[in-house]
Amino acid sequence: MAEKSLKVLSRVLADGLFGNVGGSTQSTTNTVNVLNRGFETFVISIRKARSKHEEGQIVGRELEALKTSLALPKLSMGQMKDYLCRTILCHLLGYDVDFGAIHAVKLAQQGTLLEKRTGYLACCLLLNREHELTLLLINTIQKDLKSSNLLDNMLALSAAGQLVPTEMVPSILPLAISKLQHQRELVRQKAVLCLHHLQLLAPELLAHCQESLERALLDKDPGVMAAALHSLYHNIQTNPSKHLQSGDMLVSVLQQLVARKLAAMFEYHNTPAPWLQIHIIKCLSLLTPLDDQLKFKVSTVLKMILQRTSLKEPIAFAVLYEVIQCILKMKADKPVVDEAAEHVKRFLNSSEPNLKFIGVKLLVSLVGLSPEYAIEYQDMIVTSLDHPDPALQKQMHTVLYGVACLDNVEVVTFRLLQQVDTTSDRFWRADLVAMVTELVHRFPGKRKWEVDTLFTALQYCGETADRAYISRLRTLVHTRYLSKQSEETCQKYLVQKCVVALMSAKSSCPLLQIALWILSELCGMLQHLEEGRTIGLLTGLLHRPGTPYPVLVGAVTCLQSLVTAQIISQDTLATTLQDCLDLDLSLVIKQRLSVIERVCYLKLTLHHYKADCMDTTLTFLDDIVSSHLEAGAMPYTPPHLRHAHKVLCPTGGEALDPGESVYTEDEKEGDSSMTGDRLHTGSTSSTHTDGDRDSGFSQSGVKRVWGKQGRLDTPTRPANLEKQENLIEDVDTSKQDLAKALFGSLQGNKPLEKPVQKIVTGFEDNDSDEEESPYITKATSNPGRWSNMNAVAESKSDVDASLRSDSEHFAQDMYLDKPTEGLFGPGNSLLNEGVRTDGKVSENDASASVDVLPTESNTAGGLIDDNVDMDLNAALSSILDDTGNEATGLLNRNAFEQKTGDAVLFGAEFNLNFDNSLPSSSHNQSFMSTAEHAEEVQSSIYDSD
Amino acid sequence: MIKAILVFNNHGKPRMSRFYQYYPEDMQQQIVRETFHLVSKRDDNVCNFLEGGTLIGGSDFKIIYRHYATLYFVFCVDSSESELGILDLIQVFVETLDKCFENVCELDLIFHVDKVHYILAELVMGGMVLETNMTEIITRIEEQNKLEKSEAGIAAAPARAMSAMKDMNIPQKIKDMKLPDLPSIGNLKF
């Protein structure tokens, strides 16, 4: 090693710094060598450093020296270049070299060629698009793009692609485009890539030069073409159908490549331009599924490649891989796929680990097309599941996911969950959990198994679960277990699992979220539980420090449901909740708790109003709005229109700025001064927003009540609701039909699938001798008796022994008695619901009977999850709460003259009567605005969530 | 797209790093460390691909690496790149370095920080593969060196440079050059 370093040193000494001797004039050669010596000693001293600390000291000293020498006024460009090289080295080692950036910019600007190149390099390494010094570089880049020297051009193009900030793109663009016509392919190539980068930054600015970029595809130099493919690939990815016409061109290029029309110098290990081929095939694989004609052409070329490829070099395999992927992606005819499958065998049987890995990737795609291709490799799949290489293991589990069917789904999910447990890669874990859920969804099995699997998956997925996953899971749980047709035993078991999850201290956040949601849906099942325990279960979560926000929301919703369904007595809850109010909880939670507490305190009777649909149009507010408009209130103007309104309507000092007026009137409470002008602009603005609603807002299951011209139809509310229910039933039946179609066809395919399943299960039996069988026996040894606690404990639900016995006891408590009739409807949370009273209710009218109105989340479709409930909740309460913020807008101004200050009684003030005659259409718009405003608040809460 | 190209030695000391997507400095160091940690614990007889790192791109992220004697060459790419293609690209890169430095070794990378970057710049530009033909890359680098030499003295006369450049249609000249099968770098010890 010493010998080698000596050799290098001597070479460095002899050459000077690479290329430097030539670059510097005779007179400076001496100084350069001196400088080089300084650089060497620096490098050698760093290498000698025995510890990180020692190295830090040496580098620190060097950086200090660099800082002072770079700041010297009379520095030759050669010296500067050398100092910058040292700076780059320090940067590489991870030290802070911010001071060098300005000098890098300077060198790029003032140096010639060699120095300039170093300057640009240092800029690229030390700066980024957002850095302020980048602006100083723009001028230099422009100058160098105009230069007649192609080296300058190339340097500037590379730097421009990486460093130019979005707002400076226009200043570079024309120069860069002109370089597409440069006579040297080197420059053209870089210009194409530079433009591609600019395109990624500001696509709209480059719309006009699309054509010139496409022309670059036909460049006579293959290098330029390869560069242009990057941009084409990107375009195809974003919009495949628009670029369909380039397919033919790509095919013809590929044909020529395969026919070896290109000069021999473009061959790499006997394969003609392999990277170009790979790239073209990638593009084609995106295009072929869209066009049958193209598909035919492509498959002929691909077949040709398959036949010609001499599989000796790894790069030939790289091309082959793309070919096979393309064939599989475009769902080619069976003979072609079969041929491709033959080639997959060559990958899989290879002793080279890289090729084997790629082979497994291909197998994943192959199995996605038809599981029967896996039969051949069953031994390999089984052994590879425990392969020492995690990368391969991972791919194999994906294969396993692909071959899952009704017969083997239990084993597959078991293996997948095992993998979730062992892996430390959170992305992989999230993928696995999603796979398991998908399998449970696709292949319904025993209910108990399903529930166990879902709960284990939830426990594992931890913090990685995203909203989309949670809401998918809710849909699944709701359609399968919470609908009216679901078996009661299954629901009991579900509740049992939820209670166990709530008691365990180690349950993950998503698990708790789902458990709380299920409990609030099935709260009737908690009737036979001791009251104190039920409350304790939920308030325990509130008391536990560091409980995540979504869980808190879930707990409060659950409490609400329990109160609404009269499962727990209001007295007990009122006292318990008073303690909770002193806790350090977020404002929204506290507010909701205090609402429940008030309800309990006032002993309000709540009736369930059956509704499956969230009424996001807030129709129940119509009457208030209309009555107040009639009384002369001002229509609501959305905030974004208030400024425009001011311009439109310059009524002078008399008229207040509408934006302002909202606030002031908020404070004044019920000031109803308005002018004709305002009414006019107000209504135009709301027609405008109405148009917005037409285009952007649609929600299945929610009937649209308001159109541009006013109310669309005039049914009375109950009829309306009936329709909605019918609609939902329709959705349900259509879902069932879909399920039938999906699984029916699967069964219809039996003759084809049967052998597959048989063999697949066959190999699992072999394998399961040591692993799966315990699981299966476990599953069968606990038949039906809902004695799942063992299973739960064994599957690591972290319930410790005492807790377990506790929960068993608990479970017994619950099911001593006969099944209960759930009082609850799908709509259950108190606050979500509009509240109806039979008339005006004065403050503290404790006997007010409050009807729960239909704004419940669309649980049937599972479209809206609990968070939305919460959001609407918050939106409503903020409207009603008279906090003086914007949300209160119109309502505050108009509706709440008789203030009670008691949040609970907001329902009373609403005075909502849906059976009433409808408001006249002239008031519609103002109402629409209110609804929209509520939505706005909702979405703002949503965003901040 | 290639997100980053890293070279570090068996002890995890960075020898070259180039990020094509912006990360703050401390993040860059962390990425180097994490990548080293992931790569160094892998056997030589397992595949050279890793998927799903936590730092760079999440699940849409692959590490493709090669191990030569004392150095690891690591490419961090997204899912649009071909694994085997990149693997051979690393080979091209290393072979080019080997040609340019006559038996490249770890020290060359330190002493010629800038030069290594210039070579890489011909291979990859802004995360996109620019040129994959080794002879072409070497030609370009030599061409540029020569241009610089000749231009340094005659900076004011670009016309001459242009004519010199026209003369050098080198791709044709070296058309029949044989590529070496594999570099000798694999056996290097120092």
Short mmCIF file of C-alpha atoms in Angstrom, two decimals, chain A residues 1-2 4-9 11-12 16-19 22-25 39-40 43-44 47 52 55 81 85 88-89 91-98 112-114 117-119 121 124-130 148-151 154 157-159 161-162 182-186 189-191 193-194 196-197 200 221 223 226-227 230 233 237 263-269 275-276 278 282 314-315 317-319 321-322 347 352-355 357-358 361 387-392 394-395 424-427 431, chain B residues 1 7 9 13-23 25 28-29 32 41-42 44-55 57-60 62 65-66 79-92 95 100-115 117-118 121-122 124-136 140-141 143-145 147-153 155 158-159 161-162 165-166 168-169 171-172 174-176 179-182 188-190:
data_model
loop_
_atom_site.label_atom_id
_atom_site.label_comp_id
_atom_site.label_asym_id
_atom_site.label_seq_id
_atom_site.Cartn_x
_atom_site.Cartn_y
_atom_site.Cartn_z
CA MET A 1 0.00 0.00 0.00
CA ALA A 2 2.81 2.37 0.88
CA LYS A 4 1.42 2.29 -4.33
CA SER A 5 0.90 5.62 -2.65
CA LEU A 6 4.50 6.53 -3.30
CA LYS A 7 4.00 5.69 -6.92
CA VAL A 8 0.97 7.87 -7.11
CA LEU A 9 2.74 10.69 -5.37
CA ARG A 11 3.17 10.57 -10.64
CA VAL A 12 1.35 13.52 -9.21
CA GLY A 16 1.56 18.47 -11.80
CA LEU A 17 -2.09 18.45 -11.07
CA PHE A 18 -3.79 16.66 -13.86
CA GLY A 19 -3.84 18.67 -17.01
CA GLY A 22 -0.61 22.46 -20.09
CA GLY A 23 -3.21 24.79 -18.77
CA SER A 24 -0.83 27.18 -17.06
CA THR A 25 1.76 29.27 -18.71
CA PHE A 39 -2.23 20.03 -1.36
CA GLU A 40 -0.25 16.80 -1.00
CA VAL A 43 -3.95 15.03 1.96
CA ILE A 44 -1.19 13.05 3.60
CA ARG A 47 -4.65 10.27 5.91
CA LYS A 52 -12.16 11.66 13.59
CA GLU A 55 -8.90 14.82 11.32
CA LYS A 81 -8.41 26.83 -8.69
CA CYS A 85 -9.96 21.86 -5.14
CA ILE A 88 -14.06 20.53 -2.52
CA LEU A 89 -12.08 17.86 -0.71
CA HIS A 91 -16.66 19.45 1.51
CA LEU A 92 -16.46 15.80 0.53
CA LEU A 93 -15.29 14.94 4.01
CA GLY A 94 -18.35 16.66 5.39
CA TYR A 95 -17.00 19.97 6.67
CA ASP A 96 -18.71 23.27 6.34
CA VAL A 97 -17.22 25.18 3.42
CA ASP A 98 -19.81 27.86 2.83
CA THR A 112 -10.59 30.70 -18.56
CA LEU A 113 -11.38 27.13 -19.50
CA LEU A 114 -9.57 24.98 -16.98
CA ARG A 117 -14.31 24.30 -15.30
CA THR A 118 -13.20 24.02 -11.69
CA GLY A 119 -15.25 27.06 -10.84
CA LEU A 121 -17.69 22.23 -10.65
CA CYS A 124 -22.42 22.66 -8.75
CA LEU A 125 -21.17 21.00 -5.59
CA LEU A 126 -21.53 23.87 -3.18
CA LEU A 127 -24.63 25.64 -4.46
CA ASN A 128 -28.19 24.61 -5.10
CA ARG A 129 -31.14 26.12 -6.88
CA GLU A 130 -32.40 27.98 -3.86
CA SER A 148 -18.16 30.58 -29.49
CA ASN A 149 -16.07 28.10 -27.53
CA LEU A 150 -17.80 24.79 -27.20
CA LEU A 151 -16.22 24.01 -23.84
CA MET A 154 -20.94 22.70 -22.42
CA LEU A 157 -25.31 24.00 -20.15
CA SER A 158 -24.45 21.50 -17.43
CA ALA A 159 -24.53 24.17 -14.75
CA GLY A 161 -29.53 22.37 -15.88
CA GLN A 162 -28.60 21.98 -12.27
CA HIS A 182 -25.01 23.47 -32.62
CA GLN A 183 -22.81 21.64 -35.06
CA ARG A 184 -21.16 19.45 -32.47
CA GLU A 185 -23.13 16.55 -31.02
CA LEU A 186 -21.47 17.11 -27.65
CA GLN A 189 -26.54 16.43 -26.27
CA LYS A 190 -26.01 18.66 -23.28
CA ALA A 191 -28.46 21.21 -24.58
CA LEU A 193 -30.58 17.40 -21.25
CA CYS A 194 -30.40 20.96 -20.01
CA HIS A 196 -35.16 18.60 -20.12
CA HIS A 197 -34.21 19.87 -16.69
CA LEU A 200 -39.12 19.70 -15.31
CA ASP A 221 -25.94 11.16 -33.49
CA GLY A 223 -25.94 10.12 -28.19
CA ALA A 226 -30.43 8.94 -26.17
CA ALA A 227 -30.47 12.24 -24.35
CA HIS A 230 -35.08 11.14 -21.30
CA TYR A 233 -39.87 9.18 -21.44
CA GLN A 237 -45.06 9.00 -18.30
CA ALA A 263 -21.44 1.54 -36.13
CA ALA A 264 -19.50 -1.07 -34.21
CA MET A 265 -18.23 1.53 -31.77
CA PHE A 266 -21.68 1.74 -30.25
CA GLU A 267 -21.63 -1.87 -29.29
CA TYR A 268 -21.00 -2.73 -25.71
CA HIS A 269 -20.04 -6.31 -25.01
CA TRP A 275 -28.69 1.53 -22.86
CA LEU A 276 -30.43 3.08 -25.79
CA ILE A 278 -33.34 -0.30 -22.69
CA LYS A 282 -39.12 1.35 -21.49
CA PRO A 314 -24.85 -9.15 -18.10
CA ILE A 315 -25.81 -6.22 -20.30
CA PHE A 317 -29.68 -9.68 -19.68
CA ALA A 318 -30.45 -6.06 -18.89
CA VAL A 319 -31.99 -5.65 -22.34
CA TYR A 321 -35.25 -7.93 -18.72
CA GLU A 322 -36.80 -4.85 -20.28
CA PHE A 347 -32.67 -15.69 -15.03
CA GLU A 352 -25.32 -15.22 -10.48
CA PRO A 353 -27.20 -13.57 -7.58
CA ASN A 354 -27.90 -10.41 -9.54
CA LEU A 355 -29.58 -12.25 -12.36
CA PHE A 357 -32.80 -11.23 -8.20
CA ILE A 358 -33.89 -9.78 -11.52
CA LYS A 361 -38.64 -9.46 -10.14
CA HIS A 387 -33.01 -16.45 1.83
CA PRO A 388 -30.17 -14.70 3.66
CA ASP A 389 -30.41 -11.74 1.32
CA PRO A 390 -33.27 -9.51 2.47
CA ALA A 391 -33.63 -8.00 -1.00
CA LEU A 392 -34.39 -11.39 -2.51
CA LYS A 394 -38.62 -9.25 -0.16
CA GLN A 395 -39.20 -10.01 -3.82
CA SER A 424 -36.97 -3.17 10.03
CA ASP A 425 -37.68 -1.32 6.80
CA ARG A 426 -40.76 0.75 7.44
CA PHE A 427 -41.65 1.22 3.78
CA ASP A 431 -46.36 -2.42 1.78
CA MET B 1 -33.22 9.34 -12.52
CA VAL B 7 -17.83 6.35 -3.66
CA ASN B 9 -13.87 2.97 0.96
CA LYS B 13 -14.69 7.27 4.29
CA PRO B 14 -16.21 9.22 1.41
CA ARG B 15 -13.98 9.38 -1.65
CA MET B 16 -16.38 11.04 -4.02
CA SER B 17 -19.96 12.12 -3.75
CA ARG B 18 -22.27 13.78 -6.21
CA PHE B 19 -25.89 14.53 -5.46
CA TYR B 20 -28.22 15.28 -8.34
CA GLN B 21 -31.06 16.16 -6.08
CA TYR B 22 -30.56 18.78 -3.44
CA TYR B 23 -30.07 17.65 0.13
CA GLU B 25 -25.08 19.16 3.81
CA GLN B 28 -25.78 14.32 2.54
CA GLN B 29 -23.36 13.04 5.14
CA VAL B 32 -23.40 8.49 2.88
CA LYS B 41 -22.87 -5.54 5.80
CA ARG B 42 -23.76 -7.36 2.62
CA ASP B 44 -20.08 -10.54 -1.74
CA ASN B 45 -22.20 -13.46 -2.91
CA VAL B 46 -25.56 -11.74 -2.68
CA CYS B 47 -27.01 -9.47 -5.31
CA ASN B 48 -25.85 -5.90 -5.78
CA PHE B 49 -29.25 -4.32 -5.43
CA LEU B 50 -31.04 -2.90 -2.46
CA GLU B 51 -34.49 -1.40 -2.38
CA GLY B 52 -36.33 1.07 -0.21
CA GLY B 53 -33.91 3.14 1.81
CA THR B 54 -35.30 5.40 4.46
CA LEU B 55 -33.40 8.56 3.66
CA GLY B 57 -36.63 8.54 -1.82
CA GLY B 58 -38.65 6.25 0.38
CA SER B 59 -39.98 3.20 -1.38
CA ASP B 60 -39.29 4.53 -4.86
CA LYS B 62 -32.93 1.63 -5.23
CA TYR B 65 -23.48 -0.87 -5.97
CA ARG B 66 -20.27 -2.58 -6.90
CA SER B 79 -37.45 3.04 -9.90
CA SER B 80 -37.26 4.25 -13.50
CA GLU B 81 -33.66 3.06 -13.92
CA SER B 82 -32.72 -0.43 -14.96
CA GLU B 83 -30.71 -2.28 -12.32
CA LEU B 84 -28.55 -4.27 -14.66
CA GLY B 85 -28.03 -1.26 -16.88
CA ILE B 86 -26.76 0.83 -13.99
CA LEU B 87 -24.58 -2.04 -12.85
CA ASP B 88 -22.81 -2.00 -16.17
CA LEU B 89 -22.67 1.77 -16.10
CA ILE B 90 -20.70 1.55 -12.87
CA GLN B 91 -18.39 -0.81 -14.68
CA VAL B 92 -18.01 1.72 -17.49
CA GLU B 95 -13.05 1.30 -16.46
CA CYS B 100 -7.56 7.86 -17.35
CA PHE B 101 -5.49 7.24 -14.25
CA GLU B 102 -3.62 4.14 -15.44
CA ASN B 103 -4.66 1.68 -12.78
CA VAL B 104 -6.87 3.77 -10.63
CA CYS B 105 -6.56 3.52 -6.87
CA GLU B 106 -8.16 5.13 -3.91
CA LEU B 107 -5.51 7.83 -3.71
CA ASP B 108 -6.17 8.96 -7.25
CA LEU B 109 -9.69 9.83 -6.28
CA ILE B 110 -8.43 12.08 -3.51
CA PHE B 111 -5.64 13.73 -5.41
CA HIS B 112 -7.75 14.35 -8.46
CA VAL B 113 -11.02 15.32 -6.90
CA ASP B 114 -11.81 17.60 -9.80
CA LYS B 115 -10.70 15.24 -12.52
CA HIS B 117 -15.88 14.79 -11.36
CA TYR B 118 -15.08 15.78 -14.94
CA ALA B 121 -19.81 14.70 -15.86
CA GLU B 122 -19.32 13.05 -19.24
CA VAL B 124 -24.04 11.47 -16.13
CA MET B 125 -25.48 14.94 -16.34
CA GLY B 126 -27.95 16.16 -13.78
CA GLY B 127 -29.01 12.65 -12.87
CA MET B 128 -29.54 11.52 -16.46
CA VAL B 129 -27.25 9.10 -18.19
CA LEU B 130 -25.48 11.14 -20.84
CA GLU B 131 -23.03 8.85 -22.51
CA THR B 132 -22.36 5.18 -22.00
CA ASN B 133 -19.74 4.54 -24.59
CA MET B 134 -16.40 4.31 -22.89
CA THR B 135 -14.24 5.10 -25.89
CA GLU B 136 -16.41 8.11 -26.58
CA ARG B 140 -14.06 13.55 -25.05
CA ILE B 141 -11.92 13.93 -22.00
CA GLU B 143 -10.27 16.18 -26.52
CA GLN B 144 -11.16 18.64 -23.84
CA ASN B 145 -7.72 18.41 -22.29
CA LEU B 147 -8.48 21.94 -26.35
CA GLU B 148 -7.67 23.47 -23.05
CA LYS B 149 -3.97 23.15 -23.67
CA SER B 150 -4.15 24.74 -27.06
CA GLU B 151 -6.63 27.35 -26.00
CA ALA B 152 -4.80 28.45 -22.94
CA GLY B 153 -2.22 30.12 -25.13
CA ALA B 155 -7.61 32.22 -25.69
CA PRO B 158 -11.39 30.71 -30.89
CA ALA B 159 -11.42 30.26 -34.65
CA ALA B 161 -9.74 26.09 -31.79
CA MET B 162 -12.70 25.38 -33.95
CA MET B 165 -11.61 20.59 -33.25
CA LYS B 166 -12.88 19.76 -36.69
CA MET B 168 -10.29 15.72 -34.38
CA ASN B 169 -13.12 13.59 -35.44
CA PRO B 171 -14.60 8.58 -32.94
CA GLN B 172 -13.70 7.48 -36.45
CA ILE B 174 -10.46 4.81 -32.76
CA LYS B 175 -13.33 2.94 -34.20
CA ASP B 176 -11.54 -0.37 -34.26
CA LEU B 179 -12.24 -2.87 -25.38
CA PRO B 180 -10.59 -4.71 -22.55
CA ASP B 181 -12.72 -7.37 -21.05
CA LEU B 182 -12.47 -6.45 -17.45
CA LEU B 188 -5.75 -4.31 -6.78
CA LYS B 189 -4.61 -4.11 -3.21
CA PHE B 190 -3.02 -1.22 -1.51
#
